[in-house]
Coordinates of C-alpha atoms and ligand atoms in Angstrom, one line a residue:
X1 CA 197.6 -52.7 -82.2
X2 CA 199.0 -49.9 -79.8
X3 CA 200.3 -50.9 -76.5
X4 CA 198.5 -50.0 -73.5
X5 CA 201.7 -47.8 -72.2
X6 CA 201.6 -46.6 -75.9
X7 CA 198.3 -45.7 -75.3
X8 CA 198.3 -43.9 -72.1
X9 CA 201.6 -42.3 -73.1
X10 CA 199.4 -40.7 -76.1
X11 CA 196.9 -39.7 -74.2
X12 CA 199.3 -37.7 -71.9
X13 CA 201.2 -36.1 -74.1
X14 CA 197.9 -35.4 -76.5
X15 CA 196.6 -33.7 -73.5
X16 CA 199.6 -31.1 -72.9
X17 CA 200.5 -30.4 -77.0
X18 CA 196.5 -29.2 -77.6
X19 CA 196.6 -27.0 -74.7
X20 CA 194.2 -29.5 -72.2
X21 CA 196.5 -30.5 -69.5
X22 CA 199.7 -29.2 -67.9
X23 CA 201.7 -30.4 -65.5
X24 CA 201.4 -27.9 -62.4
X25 CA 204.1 -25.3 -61.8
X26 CA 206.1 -27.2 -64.7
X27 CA 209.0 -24.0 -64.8
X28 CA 209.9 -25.3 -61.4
X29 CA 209.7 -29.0 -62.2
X30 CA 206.4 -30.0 -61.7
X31 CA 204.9 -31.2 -58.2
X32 CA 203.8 -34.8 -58.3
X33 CA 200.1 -36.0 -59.0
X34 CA 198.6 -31.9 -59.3
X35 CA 197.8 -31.0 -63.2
X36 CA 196.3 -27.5 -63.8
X37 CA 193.5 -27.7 -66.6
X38 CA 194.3 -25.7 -69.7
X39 CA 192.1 -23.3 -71.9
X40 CA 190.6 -26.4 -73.6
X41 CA 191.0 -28.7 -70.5
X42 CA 189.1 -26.5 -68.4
X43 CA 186.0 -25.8 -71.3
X44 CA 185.6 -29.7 -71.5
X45 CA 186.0 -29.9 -67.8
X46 CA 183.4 -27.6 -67.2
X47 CA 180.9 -28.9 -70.1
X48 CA 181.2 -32.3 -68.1
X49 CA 180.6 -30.7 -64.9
X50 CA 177.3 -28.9 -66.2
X51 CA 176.4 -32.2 -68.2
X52 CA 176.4 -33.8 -64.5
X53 CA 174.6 -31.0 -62.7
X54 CA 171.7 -30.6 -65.9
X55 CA 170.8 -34.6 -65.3
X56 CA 171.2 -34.6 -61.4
X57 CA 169.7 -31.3 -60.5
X58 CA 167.3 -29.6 -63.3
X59 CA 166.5 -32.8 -64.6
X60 CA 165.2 -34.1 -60.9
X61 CA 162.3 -31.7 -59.3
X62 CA 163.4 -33.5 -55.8
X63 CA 167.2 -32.8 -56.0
X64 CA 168.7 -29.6 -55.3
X65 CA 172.2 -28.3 -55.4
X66 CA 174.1 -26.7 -53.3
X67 CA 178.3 -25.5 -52.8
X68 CA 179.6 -26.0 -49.3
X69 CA 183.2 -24.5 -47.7
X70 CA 186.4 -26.9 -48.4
X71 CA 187.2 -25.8 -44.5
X72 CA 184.7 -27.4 -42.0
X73 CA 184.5 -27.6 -38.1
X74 CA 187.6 -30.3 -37.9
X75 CA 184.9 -32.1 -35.6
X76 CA 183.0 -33.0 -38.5
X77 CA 185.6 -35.5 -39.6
X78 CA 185.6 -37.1 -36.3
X79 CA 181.6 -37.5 -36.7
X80 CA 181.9 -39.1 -40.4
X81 CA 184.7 -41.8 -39.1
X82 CA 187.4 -40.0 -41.5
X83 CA 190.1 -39.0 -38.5
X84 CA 189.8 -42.7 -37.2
X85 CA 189.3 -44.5 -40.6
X86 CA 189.9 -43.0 -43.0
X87 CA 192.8 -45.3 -44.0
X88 CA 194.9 -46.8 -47.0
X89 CA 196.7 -50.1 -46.0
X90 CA 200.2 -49.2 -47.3
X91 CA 203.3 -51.3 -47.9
X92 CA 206.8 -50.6 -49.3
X93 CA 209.3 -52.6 -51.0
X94 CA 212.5 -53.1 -48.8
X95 CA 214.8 -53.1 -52.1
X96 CA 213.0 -51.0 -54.3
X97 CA 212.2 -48.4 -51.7
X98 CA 208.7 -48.0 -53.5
X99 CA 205.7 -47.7 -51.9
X100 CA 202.3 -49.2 -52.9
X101 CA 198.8 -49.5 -51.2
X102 CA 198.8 -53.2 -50.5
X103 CA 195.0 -53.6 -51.6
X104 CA 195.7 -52.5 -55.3
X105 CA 198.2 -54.7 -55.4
X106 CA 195.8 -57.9 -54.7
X107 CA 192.9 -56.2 -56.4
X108 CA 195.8 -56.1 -60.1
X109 CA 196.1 -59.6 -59.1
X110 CA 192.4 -61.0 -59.2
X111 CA 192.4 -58.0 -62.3
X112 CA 194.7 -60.6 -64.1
X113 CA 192.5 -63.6 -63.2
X114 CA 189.1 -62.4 -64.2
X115 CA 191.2 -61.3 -67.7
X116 CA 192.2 -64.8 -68.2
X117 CA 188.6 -65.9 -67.4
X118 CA 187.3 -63.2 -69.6
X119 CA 189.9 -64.4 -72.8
X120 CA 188.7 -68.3 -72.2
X121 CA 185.1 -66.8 -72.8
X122 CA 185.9 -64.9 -75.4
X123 CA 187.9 -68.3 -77.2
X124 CA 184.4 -70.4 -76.4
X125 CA 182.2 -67.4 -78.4
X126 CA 184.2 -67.5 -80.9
X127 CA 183.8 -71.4 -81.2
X128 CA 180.5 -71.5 -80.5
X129 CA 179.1 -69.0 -82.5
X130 CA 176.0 -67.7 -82.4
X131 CA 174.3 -70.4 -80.1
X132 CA 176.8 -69.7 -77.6
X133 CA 175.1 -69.0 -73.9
X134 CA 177.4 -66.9 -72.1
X135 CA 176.1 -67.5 -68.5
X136 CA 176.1 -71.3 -68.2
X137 CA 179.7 -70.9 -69.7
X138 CA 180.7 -68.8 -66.4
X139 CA 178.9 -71.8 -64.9
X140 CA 180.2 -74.9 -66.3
X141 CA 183.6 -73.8 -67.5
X142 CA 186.0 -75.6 -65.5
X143 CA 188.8 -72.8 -66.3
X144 CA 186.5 -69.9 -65.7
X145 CA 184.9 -71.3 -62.7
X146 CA 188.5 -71.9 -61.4
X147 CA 189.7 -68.3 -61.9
X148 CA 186.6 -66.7 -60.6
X149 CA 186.0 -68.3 -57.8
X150 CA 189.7 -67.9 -56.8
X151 CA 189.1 -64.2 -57.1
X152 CA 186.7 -64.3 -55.1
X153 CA 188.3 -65.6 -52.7
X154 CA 191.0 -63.6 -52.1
X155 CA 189.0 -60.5 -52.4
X156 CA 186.6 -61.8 -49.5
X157 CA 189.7 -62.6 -47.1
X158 CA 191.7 -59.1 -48.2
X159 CA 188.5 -57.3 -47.2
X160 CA 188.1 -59.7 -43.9
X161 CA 192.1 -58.9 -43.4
X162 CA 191.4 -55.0 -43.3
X163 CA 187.7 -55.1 -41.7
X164 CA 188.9 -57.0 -38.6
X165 CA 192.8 -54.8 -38.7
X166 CA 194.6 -58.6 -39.3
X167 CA 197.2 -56.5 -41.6
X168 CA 199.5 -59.5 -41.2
X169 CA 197.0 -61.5 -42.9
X170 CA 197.1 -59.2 -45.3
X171 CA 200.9 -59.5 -46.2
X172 CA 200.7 -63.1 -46.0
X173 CA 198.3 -63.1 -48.8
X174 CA 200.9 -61.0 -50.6
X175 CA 203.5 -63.2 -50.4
X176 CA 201.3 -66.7 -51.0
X177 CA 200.1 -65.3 -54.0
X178 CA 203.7 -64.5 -54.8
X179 CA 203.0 -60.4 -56.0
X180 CA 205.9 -59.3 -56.8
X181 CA 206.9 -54.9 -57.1
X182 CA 205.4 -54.4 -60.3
X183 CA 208.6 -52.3 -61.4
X184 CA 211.0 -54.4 -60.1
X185 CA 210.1 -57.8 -59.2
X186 CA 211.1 -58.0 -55.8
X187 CA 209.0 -60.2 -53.4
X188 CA 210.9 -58.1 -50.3
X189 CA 208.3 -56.9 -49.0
X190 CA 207.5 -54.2 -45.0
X191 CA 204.9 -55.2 -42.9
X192 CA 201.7 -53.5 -44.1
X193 CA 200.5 -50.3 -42.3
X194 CA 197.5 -48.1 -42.2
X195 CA 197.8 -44.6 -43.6
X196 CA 195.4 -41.7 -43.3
X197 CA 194.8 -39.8 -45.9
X198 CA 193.3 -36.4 -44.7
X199 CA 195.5 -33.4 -45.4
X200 CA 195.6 -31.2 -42.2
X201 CA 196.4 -27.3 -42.4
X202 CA 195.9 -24.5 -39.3
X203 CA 193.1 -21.6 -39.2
X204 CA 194.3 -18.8 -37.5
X205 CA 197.4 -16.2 -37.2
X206 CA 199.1 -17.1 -34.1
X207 CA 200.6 -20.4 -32.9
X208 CA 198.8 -21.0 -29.9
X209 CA 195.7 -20.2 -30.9
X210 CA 195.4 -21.8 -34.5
X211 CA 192.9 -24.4 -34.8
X212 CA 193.6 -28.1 -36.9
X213 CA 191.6 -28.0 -39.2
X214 CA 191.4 -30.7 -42.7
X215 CA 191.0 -30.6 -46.3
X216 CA 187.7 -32.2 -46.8
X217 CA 188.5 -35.6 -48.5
X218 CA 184.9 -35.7 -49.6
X219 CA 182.1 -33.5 -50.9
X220 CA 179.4 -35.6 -49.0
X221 CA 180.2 -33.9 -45.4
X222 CA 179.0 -30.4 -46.6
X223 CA 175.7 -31.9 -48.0
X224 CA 175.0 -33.9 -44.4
X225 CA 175.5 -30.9 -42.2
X226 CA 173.8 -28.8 -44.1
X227 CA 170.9 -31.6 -44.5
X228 CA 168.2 -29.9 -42.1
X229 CA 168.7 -26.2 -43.7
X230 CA 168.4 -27.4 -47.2
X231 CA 165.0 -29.7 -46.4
X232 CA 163.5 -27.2 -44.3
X233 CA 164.0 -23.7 -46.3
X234 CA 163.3 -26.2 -49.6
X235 CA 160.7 -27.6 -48.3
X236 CA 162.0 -30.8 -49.0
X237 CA 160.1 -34.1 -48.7
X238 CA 161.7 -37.4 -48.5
X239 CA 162.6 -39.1 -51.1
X240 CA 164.9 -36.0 -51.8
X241 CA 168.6 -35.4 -53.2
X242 CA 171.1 -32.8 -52.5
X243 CA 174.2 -32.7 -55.1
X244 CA 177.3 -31.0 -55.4
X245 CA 180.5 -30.5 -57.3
X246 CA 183.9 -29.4 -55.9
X247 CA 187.6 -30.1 -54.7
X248 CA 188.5 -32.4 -52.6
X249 CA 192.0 -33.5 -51.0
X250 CA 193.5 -36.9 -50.3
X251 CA 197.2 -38.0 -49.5
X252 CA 196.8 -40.8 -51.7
X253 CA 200.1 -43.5 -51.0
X254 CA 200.5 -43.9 -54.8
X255 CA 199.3 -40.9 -57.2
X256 CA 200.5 -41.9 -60.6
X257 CA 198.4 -42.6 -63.8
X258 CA 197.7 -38.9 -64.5
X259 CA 194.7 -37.5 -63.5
X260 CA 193.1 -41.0 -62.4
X261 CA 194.6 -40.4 -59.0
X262 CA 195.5 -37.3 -58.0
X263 CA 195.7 -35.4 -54.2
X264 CA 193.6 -32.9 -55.3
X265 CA 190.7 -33.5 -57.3
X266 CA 186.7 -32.8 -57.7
X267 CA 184.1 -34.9 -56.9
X268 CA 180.1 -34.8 -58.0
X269 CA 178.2 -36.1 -55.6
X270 CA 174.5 -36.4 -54.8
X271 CA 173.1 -37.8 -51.4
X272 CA 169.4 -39.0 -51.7
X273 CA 167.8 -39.2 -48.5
X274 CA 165.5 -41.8 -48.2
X275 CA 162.8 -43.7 -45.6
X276 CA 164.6 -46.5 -43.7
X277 CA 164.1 -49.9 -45.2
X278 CA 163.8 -48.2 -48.4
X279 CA 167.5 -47.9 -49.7
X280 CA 168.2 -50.9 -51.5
X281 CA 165.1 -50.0 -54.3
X282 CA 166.5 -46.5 -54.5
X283 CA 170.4 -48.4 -54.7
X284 CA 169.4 -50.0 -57.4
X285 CA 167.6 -47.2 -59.1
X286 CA 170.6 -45.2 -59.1
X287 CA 173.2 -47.7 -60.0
X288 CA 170.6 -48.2 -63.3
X289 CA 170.7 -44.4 -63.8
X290 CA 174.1 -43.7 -62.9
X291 CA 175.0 -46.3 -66.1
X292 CA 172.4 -44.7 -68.2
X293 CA 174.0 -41.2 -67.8
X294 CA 177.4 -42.9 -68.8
X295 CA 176.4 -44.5 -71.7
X296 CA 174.9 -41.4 -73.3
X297 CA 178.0 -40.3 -74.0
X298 CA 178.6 -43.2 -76.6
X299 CA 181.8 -44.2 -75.2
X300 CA 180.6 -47.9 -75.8
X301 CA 178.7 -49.9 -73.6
X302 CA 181.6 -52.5 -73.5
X303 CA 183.8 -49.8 -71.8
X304 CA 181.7 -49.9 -68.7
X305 CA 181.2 -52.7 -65.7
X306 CA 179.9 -52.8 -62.1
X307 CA 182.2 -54.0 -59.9
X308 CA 180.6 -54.6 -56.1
X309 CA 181.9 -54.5 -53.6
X310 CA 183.2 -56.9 -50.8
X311 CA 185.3 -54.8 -48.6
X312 CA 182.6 -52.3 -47.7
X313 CA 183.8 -48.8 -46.6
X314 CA 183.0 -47.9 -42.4
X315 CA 179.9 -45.9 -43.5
X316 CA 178.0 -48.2 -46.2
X317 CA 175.6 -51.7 -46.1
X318 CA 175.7 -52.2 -50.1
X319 CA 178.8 -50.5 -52.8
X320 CA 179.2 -50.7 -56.2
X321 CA 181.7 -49.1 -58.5
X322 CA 181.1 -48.3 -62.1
X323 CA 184.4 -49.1 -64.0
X324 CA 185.5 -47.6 -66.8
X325 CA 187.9 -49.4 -69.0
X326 CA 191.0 -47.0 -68.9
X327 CA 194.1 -47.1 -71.0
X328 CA 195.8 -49.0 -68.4
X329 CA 192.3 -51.4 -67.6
X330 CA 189.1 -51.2 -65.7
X331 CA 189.5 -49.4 -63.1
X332 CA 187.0 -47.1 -60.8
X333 CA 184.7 -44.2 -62.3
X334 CA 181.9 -43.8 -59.9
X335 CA 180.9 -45.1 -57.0
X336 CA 177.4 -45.7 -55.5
X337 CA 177.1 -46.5 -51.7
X338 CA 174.3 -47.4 -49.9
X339 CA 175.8 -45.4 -46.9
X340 CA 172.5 -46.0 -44.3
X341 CA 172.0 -43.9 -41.2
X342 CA 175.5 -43.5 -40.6
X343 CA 176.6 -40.3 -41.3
X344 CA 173.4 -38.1 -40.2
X345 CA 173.2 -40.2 -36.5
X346 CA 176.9 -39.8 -36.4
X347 CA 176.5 -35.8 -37.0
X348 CA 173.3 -35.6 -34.3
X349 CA 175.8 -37.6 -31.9
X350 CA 178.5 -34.9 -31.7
X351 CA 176.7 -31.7 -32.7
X352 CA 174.1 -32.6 -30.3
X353 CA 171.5 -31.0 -32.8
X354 CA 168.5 -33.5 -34.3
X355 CA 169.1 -34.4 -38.0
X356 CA 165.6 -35.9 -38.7
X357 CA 162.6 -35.7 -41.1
X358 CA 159.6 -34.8 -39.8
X359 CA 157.1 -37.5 -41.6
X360 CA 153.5 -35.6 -41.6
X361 CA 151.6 -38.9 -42.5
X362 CA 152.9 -41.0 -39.4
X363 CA 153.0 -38.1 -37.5
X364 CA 157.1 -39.2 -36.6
X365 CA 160.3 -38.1 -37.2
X366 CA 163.3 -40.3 -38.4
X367 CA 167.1 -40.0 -39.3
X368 CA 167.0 -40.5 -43.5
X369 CA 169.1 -43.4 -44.7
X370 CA 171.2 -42.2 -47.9
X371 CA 171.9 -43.7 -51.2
X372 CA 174.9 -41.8 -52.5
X373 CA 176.6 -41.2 -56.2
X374 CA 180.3 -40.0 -56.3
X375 CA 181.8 -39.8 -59.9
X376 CA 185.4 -37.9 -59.8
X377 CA 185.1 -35.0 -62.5
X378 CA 189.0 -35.9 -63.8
X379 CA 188.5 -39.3 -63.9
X380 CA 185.3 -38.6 -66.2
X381 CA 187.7 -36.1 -68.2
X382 CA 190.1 -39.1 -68.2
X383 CA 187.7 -41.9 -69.4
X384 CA 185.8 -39.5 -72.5
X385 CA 189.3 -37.7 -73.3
X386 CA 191.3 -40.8 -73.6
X387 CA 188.3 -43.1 -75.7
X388 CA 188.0 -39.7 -78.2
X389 CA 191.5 -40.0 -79.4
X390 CA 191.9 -42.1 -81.8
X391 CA 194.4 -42.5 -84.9
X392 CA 192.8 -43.6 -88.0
X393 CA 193.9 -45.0 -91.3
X394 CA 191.9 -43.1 -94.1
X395 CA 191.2 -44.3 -97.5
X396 CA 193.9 -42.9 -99.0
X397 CA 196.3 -45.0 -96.7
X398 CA 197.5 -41.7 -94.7
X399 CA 196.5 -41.3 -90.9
X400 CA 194.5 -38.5 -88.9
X401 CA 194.5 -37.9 -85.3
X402 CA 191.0 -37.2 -84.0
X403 CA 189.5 -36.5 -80.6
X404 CA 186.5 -38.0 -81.0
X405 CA 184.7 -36.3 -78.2
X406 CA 180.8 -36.3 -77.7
X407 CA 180.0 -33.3 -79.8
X408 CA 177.8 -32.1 -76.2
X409 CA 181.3 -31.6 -74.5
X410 CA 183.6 -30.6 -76.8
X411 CA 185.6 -27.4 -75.6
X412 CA 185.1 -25.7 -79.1
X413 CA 182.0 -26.3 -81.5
X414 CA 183.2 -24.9 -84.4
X415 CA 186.4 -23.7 -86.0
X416 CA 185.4 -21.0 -88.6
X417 CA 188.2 -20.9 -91.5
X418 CA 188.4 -18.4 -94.3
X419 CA 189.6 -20.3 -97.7
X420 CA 192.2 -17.8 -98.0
X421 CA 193.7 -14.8 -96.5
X422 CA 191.9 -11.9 -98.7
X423 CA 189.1 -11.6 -101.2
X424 CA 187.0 -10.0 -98.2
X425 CA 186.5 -13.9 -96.6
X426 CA 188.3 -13.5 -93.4
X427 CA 185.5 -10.1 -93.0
X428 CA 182.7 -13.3 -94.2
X429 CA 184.4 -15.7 -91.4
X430 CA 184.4 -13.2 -88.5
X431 CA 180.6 -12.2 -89.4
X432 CA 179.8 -16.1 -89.4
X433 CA 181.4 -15.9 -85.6
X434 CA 180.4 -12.7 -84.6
X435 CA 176.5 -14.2 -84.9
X436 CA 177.2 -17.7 -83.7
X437 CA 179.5 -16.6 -80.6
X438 CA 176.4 -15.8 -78.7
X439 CA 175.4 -19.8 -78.6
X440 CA 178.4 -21.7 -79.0
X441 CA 182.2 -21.2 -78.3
X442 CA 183.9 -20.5 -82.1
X443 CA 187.1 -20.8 -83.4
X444 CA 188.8 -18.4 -86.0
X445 CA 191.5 -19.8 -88.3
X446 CA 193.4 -18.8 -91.4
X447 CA 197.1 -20.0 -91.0
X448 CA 198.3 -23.1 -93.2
X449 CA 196.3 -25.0 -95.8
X450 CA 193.1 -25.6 -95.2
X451 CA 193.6 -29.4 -95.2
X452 CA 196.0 -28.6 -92.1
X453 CA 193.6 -26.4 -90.4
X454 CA 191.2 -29.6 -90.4
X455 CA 193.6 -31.8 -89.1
X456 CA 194.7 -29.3 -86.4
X457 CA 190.7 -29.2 -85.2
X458 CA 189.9 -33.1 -85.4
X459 CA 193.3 -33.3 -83.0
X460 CA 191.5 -30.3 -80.6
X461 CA 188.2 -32.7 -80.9
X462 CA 185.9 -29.6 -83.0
X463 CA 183.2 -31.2 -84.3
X464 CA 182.4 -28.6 -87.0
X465 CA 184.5 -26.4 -89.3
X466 CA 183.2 -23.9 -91.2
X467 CA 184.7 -22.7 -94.8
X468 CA 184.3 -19.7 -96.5
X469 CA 184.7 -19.2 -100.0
X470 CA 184.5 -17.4 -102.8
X471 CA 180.8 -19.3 -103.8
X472 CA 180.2 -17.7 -100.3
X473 CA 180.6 -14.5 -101.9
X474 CA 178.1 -15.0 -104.1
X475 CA 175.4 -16.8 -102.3
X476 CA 176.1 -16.8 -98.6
X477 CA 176.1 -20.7 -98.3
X478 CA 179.2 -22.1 -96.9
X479 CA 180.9 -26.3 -96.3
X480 CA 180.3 -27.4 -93.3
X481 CA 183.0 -30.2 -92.4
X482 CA 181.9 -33.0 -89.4
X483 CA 185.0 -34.3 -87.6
X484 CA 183.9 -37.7 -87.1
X485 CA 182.9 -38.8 -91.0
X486 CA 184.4 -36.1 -92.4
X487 CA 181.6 -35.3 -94.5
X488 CA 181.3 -31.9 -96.2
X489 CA 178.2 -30.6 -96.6
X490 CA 177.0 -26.9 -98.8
X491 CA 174.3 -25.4 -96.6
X492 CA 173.5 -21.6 -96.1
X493 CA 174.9 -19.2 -93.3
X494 CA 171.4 -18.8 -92.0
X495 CA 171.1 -22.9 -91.5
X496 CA 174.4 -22.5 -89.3
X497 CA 173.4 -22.0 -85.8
X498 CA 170.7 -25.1 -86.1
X499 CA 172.7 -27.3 -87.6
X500 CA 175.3 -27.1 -84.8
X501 CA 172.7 -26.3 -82.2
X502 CA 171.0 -30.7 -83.1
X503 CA 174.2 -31.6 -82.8
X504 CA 175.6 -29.7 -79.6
X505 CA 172.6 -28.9 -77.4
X506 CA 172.7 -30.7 -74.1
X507 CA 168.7 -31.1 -74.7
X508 CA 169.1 -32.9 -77.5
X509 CA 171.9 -35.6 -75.8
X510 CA 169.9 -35.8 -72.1
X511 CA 166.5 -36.8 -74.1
X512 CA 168.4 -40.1 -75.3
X513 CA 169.1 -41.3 -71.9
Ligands
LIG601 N1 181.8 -39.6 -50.9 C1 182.2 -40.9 -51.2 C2 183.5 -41.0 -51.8 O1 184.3 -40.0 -51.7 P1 185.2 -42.5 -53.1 O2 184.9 -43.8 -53.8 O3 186.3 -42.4 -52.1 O4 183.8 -42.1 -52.4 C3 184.4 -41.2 -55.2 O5 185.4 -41.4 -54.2 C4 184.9 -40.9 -56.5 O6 185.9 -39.8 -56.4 C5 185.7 -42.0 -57.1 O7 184.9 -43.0 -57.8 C6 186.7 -41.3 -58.1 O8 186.0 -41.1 -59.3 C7 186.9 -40.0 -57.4 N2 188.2 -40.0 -56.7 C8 188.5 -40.6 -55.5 N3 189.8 -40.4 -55.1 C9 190.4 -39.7 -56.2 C10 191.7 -39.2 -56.5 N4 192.7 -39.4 -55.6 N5 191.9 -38.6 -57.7 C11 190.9 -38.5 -58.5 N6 189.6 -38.9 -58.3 C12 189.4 -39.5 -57.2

């Protein structure tokens, strides 16, 4: 089996050869953690994007979109807690000269001890067969009850440690634990400090008169300021959701792993404003949904895990992450936060303008508490791009590369490919995409043998190609080849456009949620 490096290395370099993912500015080098999506990076991007919106927004008659300024009245990140709080606890080696964020470091720690804990479960079901009961193993299991609750543990005094500011706890639990710079296994380690993470940048031409402003770090602010405009011209009544896709900015400490962590990136998020008292059954209802939208996809159910929270964030009462398992481990997808009052009574605080909803059957108005979900759109690009590829041993003993992506998001839906170069089939092929352009996005392809041309597609994840032949000629059917089984089937021209269209449609993959 692959390496996990091996893995990720693929993944990255799979990305850049088939034209999804480039470096930014790479003629001058590169700049660190910013990638520009590519012709096919920025289709599947933007098929994941509308994948999002179509189950958020047109699927939900009481969610509506909207698409806010990056710039905002800088006082609006005063109001949401973000210029005081909005803080990484850094530390840096003092012989590596590396810098990491001190709380990933613990968190890969407890990583390691709920994988030994998960490998001592998966030795007893292996043992016990089909009787084996999984739960009052995590109970009983000397071992696993050892490891878990040691994890626990830590992650409840880390989170205490950087709730209450005791950053020298923090280090201290470093060093008893005995982490060690994962590149080069020194245990000299700085004190730990805090770190914003807000990119500032001026509005305005002169010096003196240029205002500080930030790079949002979050979608969410635009959705709460706008709250009141949105639920009054909408006509909004609560329970109601307000989503959004677009960039946002961070100066993360560490930025490495690709797109998982970049310093600019895009968020979806939805807010759902909700009666107070009322957040925990909507919490759960969107954690439950969030999950179902993810598994659609077929990415395998064993991929995904909640992960709640113990160090909660300034703004929330209840967090949960969904966690993806990445080529380099489970690691953060989504999150959903339970993020109360706080951010609409913070906003009517220094605006000094009322952010309530007007309740016709009490006859009284209150400020909404909100259930949020915020899924990064890269790190969704990440998780489906880097599960798709896969290299697989055929019958014949040789290998193929395929990108297995969901049919729904793949950048291309078809790759049309004339046999050979005359006879009148490339005129055939280019009629074929000529009528099916108008649905799908088509590829045209005659260079190489056709067995290449079909490798060259299942590495660019097209689910169909299309061949026409000389039968073609004679009775306009054509073979229709399906990436993933590699099954070729004769069917007519006329079938073409519904035979992708089951396959493709976004319709078709949202009803199975
Ligand atoms: N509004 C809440 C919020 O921003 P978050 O957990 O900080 O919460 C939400 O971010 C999601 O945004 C994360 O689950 C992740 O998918 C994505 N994200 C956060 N920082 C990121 C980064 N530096 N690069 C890429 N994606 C990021």
């Amino acid at each position: 089996m692959a390496k996990q490096e091996d893995i990720f290395k693929n993944v990255v370099s799979h990305a850049k050869e088939y034209g999804y993912i480039f470096p930014s500015s790479e003629i001058y080098d590169g700049l660190s953690a910013v990638y520009d999506y590519a012709q096919n990076g920025v289709e599947l991007k933007k098929n994941i994007r509308e994948y999002w919106w179509k189950s958020m927004v047109q699927m939900h008659e009481n969610i509506v979109g909207i698409d806010a300024s990056i710039f905002m009245h800088p006082t609006t990140w005063k109001a949401s807690g973000h210029v005081d709080a909005f803080n990484d606890p850094l530390i840096d080696n003092k012989d590596s000269k590396k810098r990491y964020r001190a709380d990933v470091l613990i968190e890969d720690y407890c990583e390691k001890l709920w994988q030994k804990a998960q490998k001592e479960i998966e030795k007893a079901r292996g043992r016990f067969g089909e009787s084996f009961d999984e739960e009052q193993f995590i109970a009983t299991n000397g071992r696993v009850v050892e490891y878990l609750s040691k994890k626990k543990e830590i992650l409840e005094r880390m989170a205490h440690g950087l709730e209450t500011g005791d950053l020298a706890d923090v280090k201290l639990l470093i060093e008893e634990l005995g982490i060690a710079d994962p590149e080069t296994g020194s245990k000299n380690w700085t004190d730990v400090r805090q770190f914003n993470l807000m990119f500032g940048t001026k509005l305005g031409a002169s010096a003196d008169t240029a205002m500080d402003l930030y790079l949002r770090p979050e979608t969410a602010q635009g959705i709460f300021v706008n709250f009141l405009n949105v639920q009054k011209t909408g006509r909004m009544k609560i329970p109601f959701g307000i989503a959004q896709t677009g960039k946002a900015f961070r100066n993360e400490i560490v930025a490495r792993q690709f797109i998982f962590r970049m310093r600019e990136f895009e968020q979806m998020e939805m807010q759902f404003f909700v009666k107070p008292g009322e957040e925990m059954k909507y919490y759960e209802y969107w954690k439950e949904t969030r999950l179902k939208w993810h598994l659609s996809l077929g990415l395998g159910k064993e991929n995904y895990r909640f992960h709640d929270h113990e160090k909660l964030a300034h703004y929330a009462n209840a967090a949960s992450d969904i966690e993806f398992n990445f080529p380099f481990g489970f690691k953060e997808l989504e999150g959903i936060h339970s993020r109360t009052d706080f951010d609409l009574k913070a906003h009517e605080q220094f605006s000094g303008k009322k952010l309530q909803f007007f309740d016709n059957e009490t006859n009284s108005s209150y400020v909404p508490y909100v259930v949020e979900t915020s899924v990064g759109l890269d790190r969704m690009f990440l998780s489906v791009f880097s599960k798709a590829l896969q290299e697989e041993t055929l019958e014949d003993g040789s290998t193929r590369t395929v990108l297995k992506l969901p049919a729904v998001l793949a950048p291309t839906k078809a790759a049309v490919l004339p046999l050979v170069k005359k006879d009148g089939l490339p005129d055939v092929a280019r009629e074929i995409i000529e009528d099916l352009k108008w649905d799908f996005n088509v590829a045209y392809d005659e260079k190489d043998a056709v067995g290449r041309r079909y490798r060259r597609q299942d590495a660019l994840g097209t689910p169909f190609c299309i061949t026409v032949d000389h039968q073609t000629l004679e009775d306009k059917t054509v073979t229709i080849r399906h990436r993933d089984t590699m099954q070729q089937d004769r069917v007519a021209i006329s079938e073409l456009r519904n035979i992708i269209n089951d396959e493709v449609s976004m319709r078709n993959w949202l009803m199975k949620m």
